[in-house]
Tab-separated table of C-alpha atoms in Angstrom:
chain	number	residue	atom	x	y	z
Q	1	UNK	CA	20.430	23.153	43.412
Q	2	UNK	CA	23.936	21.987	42.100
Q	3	UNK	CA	25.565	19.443	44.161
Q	4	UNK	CA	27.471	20.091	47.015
Q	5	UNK	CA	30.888	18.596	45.686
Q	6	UNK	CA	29.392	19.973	41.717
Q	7	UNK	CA	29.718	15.754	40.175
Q	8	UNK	CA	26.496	14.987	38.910
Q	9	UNK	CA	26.683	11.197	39.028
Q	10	UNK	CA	23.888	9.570	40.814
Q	11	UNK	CA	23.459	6.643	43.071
Q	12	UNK	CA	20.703	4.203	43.851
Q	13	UNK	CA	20.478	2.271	46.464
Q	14	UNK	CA	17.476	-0.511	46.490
Q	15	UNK	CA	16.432	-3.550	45.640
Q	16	UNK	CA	16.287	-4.828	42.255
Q	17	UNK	CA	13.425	-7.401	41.082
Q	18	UNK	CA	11.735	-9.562	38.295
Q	19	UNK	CA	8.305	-7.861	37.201
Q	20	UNK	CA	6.107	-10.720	36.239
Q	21	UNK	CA	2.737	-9.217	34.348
Q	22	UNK	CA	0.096	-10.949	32.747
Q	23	UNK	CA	-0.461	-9.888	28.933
Q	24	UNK	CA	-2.358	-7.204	28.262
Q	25	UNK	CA	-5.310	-6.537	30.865
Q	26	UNK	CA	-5.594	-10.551	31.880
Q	27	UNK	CA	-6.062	-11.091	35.414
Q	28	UNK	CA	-3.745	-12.836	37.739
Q	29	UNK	CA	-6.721	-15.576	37.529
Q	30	UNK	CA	-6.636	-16.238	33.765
Q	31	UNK	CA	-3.023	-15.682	32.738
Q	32	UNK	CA	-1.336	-18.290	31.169
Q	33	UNK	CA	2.064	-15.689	30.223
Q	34	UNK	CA	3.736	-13.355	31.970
Q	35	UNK	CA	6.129	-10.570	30.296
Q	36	UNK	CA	8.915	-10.105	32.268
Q	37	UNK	CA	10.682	-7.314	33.125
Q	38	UNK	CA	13.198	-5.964	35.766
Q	39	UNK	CA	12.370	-3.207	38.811
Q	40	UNK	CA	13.012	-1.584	41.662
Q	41	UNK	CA	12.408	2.290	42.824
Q	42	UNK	CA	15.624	3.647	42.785
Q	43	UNK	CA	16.553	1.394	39.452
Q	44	UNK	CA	13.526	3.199	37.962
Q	45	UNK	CA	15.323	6.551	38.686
Q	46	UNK	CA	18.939	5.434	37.602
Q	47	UNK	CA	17.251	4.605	34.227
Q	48	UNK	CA	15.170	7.769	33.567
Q	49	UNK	CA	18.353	10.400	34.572
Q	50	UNK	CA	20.550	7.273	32.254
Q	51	UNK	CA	17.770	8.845	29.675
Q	52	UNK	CA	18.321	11.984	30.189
Q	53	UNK	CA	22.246	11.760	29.944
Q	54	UNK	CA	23.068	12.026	33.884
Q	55	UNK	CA	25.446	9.031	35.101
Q	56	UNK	CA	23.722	6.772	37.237
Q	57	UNK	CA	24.961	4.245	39.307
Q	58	UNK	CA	23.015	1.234	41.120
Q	59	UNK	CA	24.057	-0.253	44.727
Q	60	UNK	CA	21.886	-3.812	45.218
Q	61	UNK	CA	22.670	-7.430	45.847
Q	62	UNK	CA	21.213	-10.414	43.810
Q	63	UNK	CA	22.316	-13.952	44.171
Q	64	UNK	CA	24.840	-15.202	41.700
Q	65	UNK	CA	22.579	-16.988	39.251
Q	66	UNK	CA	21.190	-16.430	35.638
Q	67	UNK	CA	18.444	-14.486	36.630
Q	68	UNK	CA	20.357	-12.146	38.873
Q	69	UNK	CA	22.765	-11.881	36.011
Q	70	UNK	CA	19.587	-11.022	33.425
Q	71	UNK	CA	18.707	-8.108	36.286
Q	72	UNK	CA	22.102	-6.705	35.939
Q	73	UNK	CA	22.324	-7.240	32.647
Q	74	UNK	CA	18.956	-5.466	31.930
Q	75	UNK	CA	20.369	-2.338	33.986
Q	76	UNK	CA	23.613	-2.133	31.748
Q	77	UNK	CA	21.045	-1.727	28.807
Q	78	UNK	CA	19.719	1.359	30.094
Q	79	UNK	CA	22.948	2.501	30.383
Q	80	UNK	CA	23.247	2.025	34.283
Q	81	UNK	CA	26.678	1.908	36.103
Q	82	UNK	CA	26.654	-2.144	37.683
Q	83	UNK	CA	30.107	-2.014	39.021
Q	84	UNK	CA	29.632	-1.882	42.075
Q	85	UNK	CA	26.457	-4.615	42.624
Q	86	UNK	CA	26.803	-7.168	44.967
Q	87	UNK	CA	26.049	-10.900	44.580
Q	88	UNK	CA	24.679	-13.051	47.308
Q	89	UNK	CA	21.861	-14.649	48.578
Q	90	UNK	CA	19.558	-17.536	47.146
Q	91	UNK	CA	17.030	-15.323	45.461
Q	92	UNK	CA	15.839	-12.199	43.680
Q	93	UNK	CA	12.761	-11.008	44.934
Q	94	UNK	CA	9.347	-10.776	42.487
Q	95	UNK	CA	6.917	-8.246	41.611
Q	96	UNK	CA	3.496	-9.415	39.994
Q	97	UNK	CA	1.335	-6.766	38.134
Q	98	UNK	CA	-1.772	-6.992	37.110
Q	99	UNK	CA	-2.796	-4.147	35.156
Q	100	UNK	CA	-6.529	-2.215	36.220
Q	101	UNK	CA	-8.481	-0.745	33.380
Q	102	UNK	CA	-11.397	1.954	34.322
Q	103	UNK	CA	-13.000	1.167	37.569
Q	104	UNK	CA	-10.981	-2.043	38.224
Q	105	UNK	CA	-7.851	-0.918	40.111
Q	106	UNK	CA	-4.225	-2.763	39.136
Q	107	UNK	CA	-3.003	-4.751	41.890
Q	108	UNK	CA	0.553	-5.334	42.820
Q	109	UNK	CA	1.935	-8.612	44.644
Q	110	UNK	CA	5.591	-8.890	45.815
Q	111	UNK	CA	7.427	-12.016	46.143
Q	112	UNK	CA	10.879	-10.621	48.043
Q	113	UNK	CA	11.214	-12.156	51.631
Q	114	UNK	CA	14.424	-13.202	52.250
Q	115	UNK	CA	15.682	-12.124	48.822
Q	116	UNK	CA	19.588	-11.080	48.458
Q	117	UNK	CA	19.049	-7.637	48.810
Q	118	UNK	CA	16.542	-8.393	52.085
Q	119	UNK	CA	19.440	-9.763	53.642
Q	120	UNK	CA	21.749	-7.568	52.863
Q	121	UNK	CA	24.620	-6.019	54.904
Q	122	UNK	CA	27.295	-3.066	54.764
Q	123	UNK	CA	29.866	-5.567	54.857
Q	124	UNK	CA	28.554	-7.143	51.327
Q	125	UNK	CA	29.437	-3.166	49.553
Q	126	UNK	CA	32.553	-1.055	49.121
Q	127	UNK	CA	30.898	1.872	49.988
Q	128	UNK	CA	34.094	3.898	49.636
Q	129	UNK	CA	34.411	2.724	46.037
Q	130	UNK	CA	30.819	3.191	45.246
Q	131	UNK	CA	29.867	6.435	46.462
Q	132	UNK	CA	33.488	7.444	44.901
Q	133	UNK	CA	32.401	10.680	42.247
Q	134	UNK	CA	29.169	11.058	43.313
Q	135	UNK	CA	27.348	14.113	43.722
Q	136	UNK	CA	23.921	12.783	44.912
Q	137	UNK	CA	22.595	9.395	46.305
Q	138	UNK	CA	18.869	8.170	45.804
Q	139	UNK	CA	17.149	5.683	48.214
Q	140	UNK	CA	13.064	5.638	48.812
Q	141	UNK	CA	11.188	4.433	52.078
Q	142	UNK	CA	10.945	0.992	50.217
Q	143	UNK	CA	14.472	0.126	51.154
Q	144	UNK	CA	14.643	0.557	54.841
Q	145	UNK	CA	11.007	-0.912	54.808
Q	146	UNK	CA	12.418	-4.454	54.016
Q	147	UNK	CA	13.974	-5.728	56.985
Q	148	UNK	CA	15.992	-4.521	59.750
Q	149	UNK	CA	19.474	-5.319	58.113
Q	150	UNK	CA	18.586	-3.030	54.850
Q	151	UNK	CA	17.121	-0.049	57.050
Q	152	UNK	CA	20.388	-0.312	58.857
Q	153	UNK	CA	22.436	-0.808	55.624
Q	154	UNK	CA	20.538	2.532	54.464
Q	155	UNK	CA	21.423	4.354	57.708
Q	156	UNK	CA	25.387	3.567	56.817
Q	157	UNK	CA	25.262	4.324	53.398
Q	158	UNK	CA	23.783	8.093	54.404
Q	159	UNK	CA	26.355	8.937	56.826
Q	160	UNK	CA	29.110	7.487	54.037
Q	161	UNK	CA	27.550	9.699	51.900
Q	162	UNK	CA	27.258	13.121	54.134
Q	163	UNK	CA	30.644	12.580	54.915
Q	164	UNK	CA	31.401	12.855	51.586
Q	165	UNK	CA	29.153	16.022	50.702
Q	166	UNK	CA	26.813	14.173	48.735
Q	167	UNK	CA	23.294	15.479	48.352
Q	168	UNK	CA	20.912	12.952	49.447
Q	169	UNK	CA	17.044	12.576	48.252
Q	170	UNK	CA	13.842	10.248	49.416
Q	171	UNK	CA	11.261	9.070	48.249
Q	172	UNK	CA	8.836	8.107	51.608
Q	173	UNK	CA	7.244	5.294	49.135
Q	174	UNK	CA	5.325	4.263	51.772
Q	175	UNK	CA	4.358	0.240	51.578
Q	176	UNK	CA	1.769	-0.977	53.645
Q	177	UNK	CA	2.387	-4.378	53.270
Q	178	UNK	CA	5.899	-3.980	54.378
Q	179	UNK	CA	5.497	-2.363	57.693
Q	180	UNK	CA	3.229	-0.535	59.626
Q	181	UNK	CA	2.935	3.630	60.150
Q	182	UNK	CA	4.701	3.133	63.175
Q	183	UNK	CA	7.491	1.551	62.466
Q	184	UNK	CA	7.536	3.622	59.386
Q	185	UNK	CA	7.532	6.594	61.422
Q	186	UNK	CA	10.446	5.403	63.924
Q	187	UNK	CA	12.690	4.375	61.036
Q	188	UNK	CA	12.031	7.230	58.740
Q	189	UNK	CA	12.078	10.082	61.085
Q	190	UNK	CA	15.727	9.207	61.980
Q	191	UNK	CA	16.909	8.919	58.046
Q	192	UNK	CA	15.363	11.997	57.297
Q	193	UNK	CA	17.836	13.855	58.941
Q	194	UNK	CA	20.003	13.463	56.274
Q	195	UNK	CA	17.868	13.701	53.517
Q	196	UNK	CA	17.927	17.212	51.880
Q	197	UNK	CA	15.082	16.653	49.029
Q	198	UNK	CA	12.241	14.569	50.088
Q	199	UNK	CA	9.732	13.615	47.869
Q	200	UNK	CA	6.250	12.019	48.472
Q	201	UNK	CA	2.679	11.158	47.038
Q	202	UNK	CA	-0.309	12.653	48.389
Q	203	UNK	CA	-0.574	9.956	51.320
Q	204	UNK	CA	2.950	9.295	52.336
Q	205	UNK	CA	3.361	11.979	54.840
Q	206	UNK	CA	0.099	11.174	56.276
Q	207	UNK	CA	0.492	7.426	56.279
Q	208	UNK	CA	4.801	7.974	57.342
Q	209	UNK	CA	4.763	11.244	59.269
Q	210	UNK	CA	1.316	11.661	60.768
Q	211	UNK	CA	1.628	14.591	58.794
Q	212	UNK	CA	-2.406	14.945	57.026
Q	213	UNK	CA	-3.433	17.857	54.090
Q	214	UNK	CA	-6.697	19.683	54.997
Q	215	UNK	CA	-9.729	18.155	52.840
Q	216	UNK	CA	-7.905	15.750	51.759
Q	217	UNK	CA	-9.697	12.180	50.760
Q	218	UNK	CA	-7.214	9.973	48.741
Q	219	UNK	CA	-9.582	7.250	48.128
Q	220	UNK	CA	-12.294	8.789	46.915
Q	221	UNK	CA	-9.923	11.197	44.520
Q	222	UNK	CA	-10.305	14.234	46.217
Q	223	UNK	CA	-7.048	16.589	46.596
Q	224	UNK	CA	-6.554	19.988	48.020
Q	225	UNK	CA	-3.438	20.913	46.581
Q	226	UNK	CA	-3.145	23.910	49.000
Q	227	UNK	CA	-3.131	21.658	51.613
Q	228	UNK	CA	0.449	20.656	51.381
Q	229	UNK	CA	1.602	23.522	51.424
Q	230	UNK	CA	1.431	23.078	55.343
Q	231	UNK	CA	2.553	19.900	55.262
Q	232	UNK	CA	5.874	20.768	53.430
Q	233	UNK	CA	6.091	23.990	56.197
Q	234	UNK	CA	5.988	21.178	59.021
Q	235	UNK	CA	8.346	18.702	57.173
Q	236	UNK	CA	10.935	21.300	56.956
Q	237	UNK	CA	10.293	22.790	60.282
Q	238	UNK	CA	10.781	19.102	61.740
Q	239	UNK	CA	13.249	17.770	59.905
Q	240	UNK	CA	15.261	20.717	58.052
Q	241	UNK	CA	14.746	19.127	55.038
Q	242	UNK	CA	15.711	21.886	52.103
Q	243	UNK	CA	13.420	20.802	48.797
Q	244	UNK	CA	9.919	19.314	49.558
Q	245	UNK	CA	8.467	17.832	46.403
Q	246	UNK	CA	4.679	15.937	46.576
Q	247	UNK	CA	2.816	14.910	43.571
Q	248	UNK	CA	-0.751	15.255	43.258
Q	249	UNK	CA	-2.684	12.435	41.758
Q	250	UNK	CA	-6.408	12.915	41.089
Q	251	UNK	CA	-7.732	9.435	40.440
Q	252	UNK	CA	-11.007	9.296	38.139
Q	253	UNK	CA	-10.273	5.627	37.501
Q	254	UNK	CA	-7.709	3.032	36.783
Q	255	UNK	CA	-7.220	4.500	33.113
Q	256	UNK	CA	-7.627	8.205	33.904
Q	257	UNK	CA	-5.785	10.434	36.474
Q	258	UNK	CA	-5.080	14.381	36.667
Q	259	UNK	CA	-1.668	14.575	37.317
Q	260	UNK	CA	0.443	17.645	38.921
Q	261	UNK	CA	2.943	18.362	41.812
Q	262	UNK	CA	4.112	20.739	43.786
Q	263	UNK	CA	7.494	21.833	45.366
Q	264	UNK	CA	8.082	24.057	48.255
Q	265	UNK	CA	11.690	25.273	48.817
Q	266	UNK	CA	12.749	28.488	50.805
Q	267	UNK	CA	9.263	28.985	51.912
Q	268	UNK	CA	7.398	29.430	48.466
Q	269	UNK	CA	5.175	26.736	47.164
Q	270	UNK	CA	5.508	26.574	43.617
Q	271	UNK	CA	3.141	24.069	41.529
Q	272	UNK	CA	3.072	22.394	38.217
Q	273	UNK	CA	0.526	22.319	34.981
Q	274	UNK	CA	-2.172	20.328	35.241
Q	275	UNK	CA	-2.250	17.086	33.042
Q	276	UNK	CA	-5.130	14.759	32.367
Q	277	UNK	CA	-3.906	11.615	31.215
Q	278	UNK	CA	-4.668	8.526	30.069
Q	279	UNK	CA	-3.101	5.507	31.330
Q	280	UNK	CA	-0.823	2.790	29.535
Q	281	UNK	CA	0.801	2.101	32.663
Q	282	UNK	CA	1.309	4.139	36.032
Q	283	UNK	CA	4.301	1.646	37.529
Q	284	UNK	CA	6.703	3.840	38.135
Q	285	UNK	CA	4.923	7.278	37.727
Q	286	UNK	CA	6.170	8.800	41.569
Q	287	UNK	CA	10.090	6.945	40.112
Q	288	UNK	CA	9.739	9.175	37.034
Q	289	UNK	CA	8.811	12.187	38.921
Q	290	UNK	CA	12.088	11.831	41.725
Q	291	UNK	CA	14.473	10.968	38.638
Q	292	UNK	CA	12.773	14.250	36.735
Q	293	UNK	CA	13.217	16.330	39.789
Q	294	UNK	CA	17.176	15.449	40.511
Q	295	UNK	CA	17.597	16.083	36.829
Q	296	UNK	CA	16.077	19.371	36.776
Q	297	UNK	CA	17.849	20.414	40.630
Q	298	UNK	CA	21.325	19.328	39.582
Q	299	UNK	CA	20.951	21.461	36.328
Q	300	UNK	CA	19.662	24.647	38.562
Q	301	UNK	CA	16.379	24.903	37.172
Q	302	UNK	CA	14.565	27.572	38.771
Q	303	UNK	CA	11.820	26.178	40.833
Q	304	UNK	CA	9.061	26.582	39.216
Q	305	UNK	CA	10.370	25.193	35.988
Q	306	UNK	CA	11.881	22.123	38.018
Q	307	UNK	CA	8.716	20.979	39.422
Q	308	UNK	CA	7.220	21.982	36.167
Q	309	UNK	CA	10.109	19.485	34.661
Q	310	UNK	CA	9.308	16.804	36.923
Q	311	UNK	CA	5.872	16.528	36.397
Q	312	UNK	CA	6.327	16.634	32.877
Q	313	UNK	CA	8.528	13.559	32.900
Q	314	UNK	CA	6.075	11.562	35.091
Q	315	UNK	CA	3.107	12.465	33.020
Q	316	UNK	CA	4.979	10.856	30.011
Q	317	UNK	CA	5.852	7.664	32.038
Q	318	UNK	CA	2.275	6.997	32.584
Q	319	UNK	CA	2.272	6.401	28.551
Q	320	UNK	CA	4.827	3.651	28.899
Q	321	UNK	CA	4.933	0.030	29.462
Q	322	UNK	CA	6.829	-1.598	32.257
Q	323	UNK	CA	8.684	0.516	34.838
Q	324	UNK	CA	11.358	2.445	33.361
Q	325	UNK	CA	11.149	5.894	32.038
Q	326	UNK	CA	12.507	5.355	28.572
Q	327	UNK	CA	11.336	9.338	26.758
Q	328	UNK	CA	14.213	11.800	25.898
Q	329	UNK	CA	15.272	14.765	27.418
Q	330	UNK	CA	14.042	16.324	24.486
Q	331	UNK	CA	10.475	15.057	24.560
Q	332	UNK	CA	10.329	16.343	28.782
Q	333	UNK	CA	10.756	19.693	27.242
Q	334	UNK	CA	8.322	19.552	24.758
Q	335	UNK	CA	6.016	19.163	27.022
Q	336	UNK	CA	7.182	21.297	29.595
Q	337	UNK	CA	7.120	24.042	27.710
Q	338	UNK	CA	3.482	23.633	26.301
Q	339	UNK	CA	3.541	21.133	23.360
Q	340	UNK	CA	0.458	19.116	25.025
Q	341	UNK	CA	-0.839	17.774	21.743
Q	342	UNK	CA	0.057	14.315	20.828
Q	343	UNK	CA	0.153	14.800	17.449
Q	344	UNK	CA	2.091	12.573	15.283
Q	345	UNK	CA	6.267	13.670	15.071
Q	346	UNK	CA	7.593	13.487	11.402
C-alpha cells in the first residue's frame, strides 16, 4: 500500500520522555541508579523505519532546557528528522520501568502531567512546514489520551494531513491510567475516521471500541486468534478503516511470550509465524510492530509477507534493551524468511 502522494517520509506525532529504569531486574524499592533513556510511541516508530532506511520525522514539544535538548538530541542519533520540534513548557514528562522477570510482571509509572507536550497547542507547530513531503503520519491513542489540548492538537494535525493526501496510521495504545473506556471511546471513534491502518493489541479494541474476540481471556494468556478476525470485519464496517493489523501476545510469564499478529485487509485475514521468545525487554514491542508494518505497506509487500514482516521486527525488539528498535533491515528478513536459529553471525 504505497502512499497516496508516493513520498515515503514519515511523521510522528507524540510525546517524547525520559525513561528512568533501575539496573538490571532491581525493583523500584531497592534502586539506587537509574539508566536513562529517551521514549515515546511514535518516537519508537520514527527510530525503527530511521533503521530500516525510511525518513522519519518527529512533531513534539519539550521545554527549552538541557534535558529537553538531550531528548532531541538522542532522536538526531537515531537518525530522526528534529526540525520541526517545538520548545515550551516547564517540563518533559517521565517514564519509570521496572523490569518483571518470570512470574513478576514489569511495571510502568509515568511522570507527564502538565509536561510541554501535555500542554501543547496547534498554534506551538508549523504544520504546513512539517507535514511538507510526507507520505504518511503516525500518532497512537497515547497522544489524544493526554489532555484535551493534545487530543484536539491530534484532531488538526489529521485533517492537515488528509488534506494533503497523506496516509494516516494508529496505534489505539490504550492507557488506563490516562483515561477511561469511555472517554477513550468518544475521542477515538471520531479520529478514526481518518485513520486508514489501525493497529492494536489483543485488548485495545475491547478496552477502546467495545469491540471483544470470542474466548478471549487476556489475563490469564489465553488468545483465540480467529477471534479477531470479527473484530477487524466490525472495525472496518464501522469506521472504513482499510488495513486492520492486531498482534497476538500469549503471555506464559514476564520472560516468556508467544508472539504473532494478524492483518485483515480487503476482507482476508492473513496471519503471521508463530514465535516463542524470550524476553530482554518488551518496551516497545506493539512500537516495533506499527514501525515494521508502515515499512513493509509503503514498500507493497503483499499481505501476508507484511504482517509476516511486522511481526518479525517486533519479535526482535523484545531482544533489546530500552525502547527503540535498533536491528537492520537485513536481520527483519532473516527472520522473516525462516532463519529462526540464533546462532552466532561470523
Amino acid at each position: 500500500m504505497a502512499t497516496s502522494n508516493g513520498k515515503k517520509l514519515v511523521v510522528g506525532l507524540g510525546d517524547l520522555l525520559v525513561s528512568l529504569a533501575p539496573v538490571g531486574f532491581t525493583r523500584f524499592l531497592q534502586a539506587e541508579e537509574f539508566g536513562v533513556f529517551y521514549t515515546g510511541a511514535e518516537a519508537n516508530v520514527c527510530a525503527s523505519l530511521s533503521s530500516f532506511d525510511v525518513p522519519s520525522r518527529y512533531l513534539t514539544r519539550v521545554p527549552k532546557n538541557e534535558i529537553g535538548q538531550a531528548a532531541v538530541n538522542n532522536l538526531r542519533r537515531y537518525g530522526i528528522d528534529t526540525s520541526f520540534i517545538a520548545r515550551g513548557g516547564d517540563r518533559i514528562g517521565v517514564l519509570y520501568l521496572e523490569r518483571g522477570a518470570s512470574q513478576r510482571a514489569s511495571k510502568v509509572i509515568y511522570d507527564r502531567l502538565n509536561s510541554g507536550f501535555c500542554e501543547a497547542t496547534a498554534a506551538d507547530f508549523d504544520l504546513d512546514g512539517a507535514l511538507e513531503g510526507a507520505g504518511w503520519l503516525h500518532f497512537s491513542g497515547i497522544t489524544p489520551a493526554l489532555s484535551d489540548g493534545t487530543a484536539e492538537l491530534t484532531r488538526q494535525v489529521l485533517r492537515a494531513a488528509k488534506a494533503k493526501g497523506i496516509t494516516v496510521s494508529c496505534d489505539l495504545n490504550y492507557r488506563k491510567n490516562l483515561w477511561s473506556p469511555a472517554k477513550a471511546n468518544e475521542v477515538m471513534s471520531e479520529l478514526l475516521t481518518y485513520v486508514d491502518v489501525l493497529i492494536a493489541n489483543e485488548e485495545d479494541a475491547a478496552k477502546v471500541l467495545d469491540i471483544h474476540a470470542t474466548d478471549t481471556d487476556v489475563d490469564a494468556g489465553k488468545i483465540n486468534a480467529i477471534g479477531y478476525i470479527d473484530v477487524a470485519r466490525q472495525i472496518n464496517e464501522r469506521f472504513g478503516t482499510k488495513i486492520i493489523a492486531t498482534t497476538l501476545r500469549e503471555s506464559i510469564s514476564a520472560s516468556r511470550n508467544i508472539w504473532s499478529a494478524m492483518m485483515w485487509k480487503d476482507g482476508e485475514a492473513y496471519f503471521s509465524e508463530k514465535y516463542d521468545i524470550q524476553i530482554v525487554n518488551r518496551v516497545g514491542g506493539g512500537d516495533s510492530f506499527s514501525a515494521g508494518l508502515i515499512y513493509a505497506l509503503l514498500n507493497d509487500f503483499e499481505p501476508a509477507k507484511a504482517v509476516e514482516f511486522a511481526a518479525a521486527a517486533s519479535c526482535l525488539k523484545h531482544t533489546i534493551e530500552n525502547d527503540f528498535n535498533v536491528v537492520s533491515l537485513d536481520e527483519v528478513l532473516a527472520l522473516a524468511n525462516g532463519d529462526k536459529s540464533g546462532r552466532v553471525k561470523r
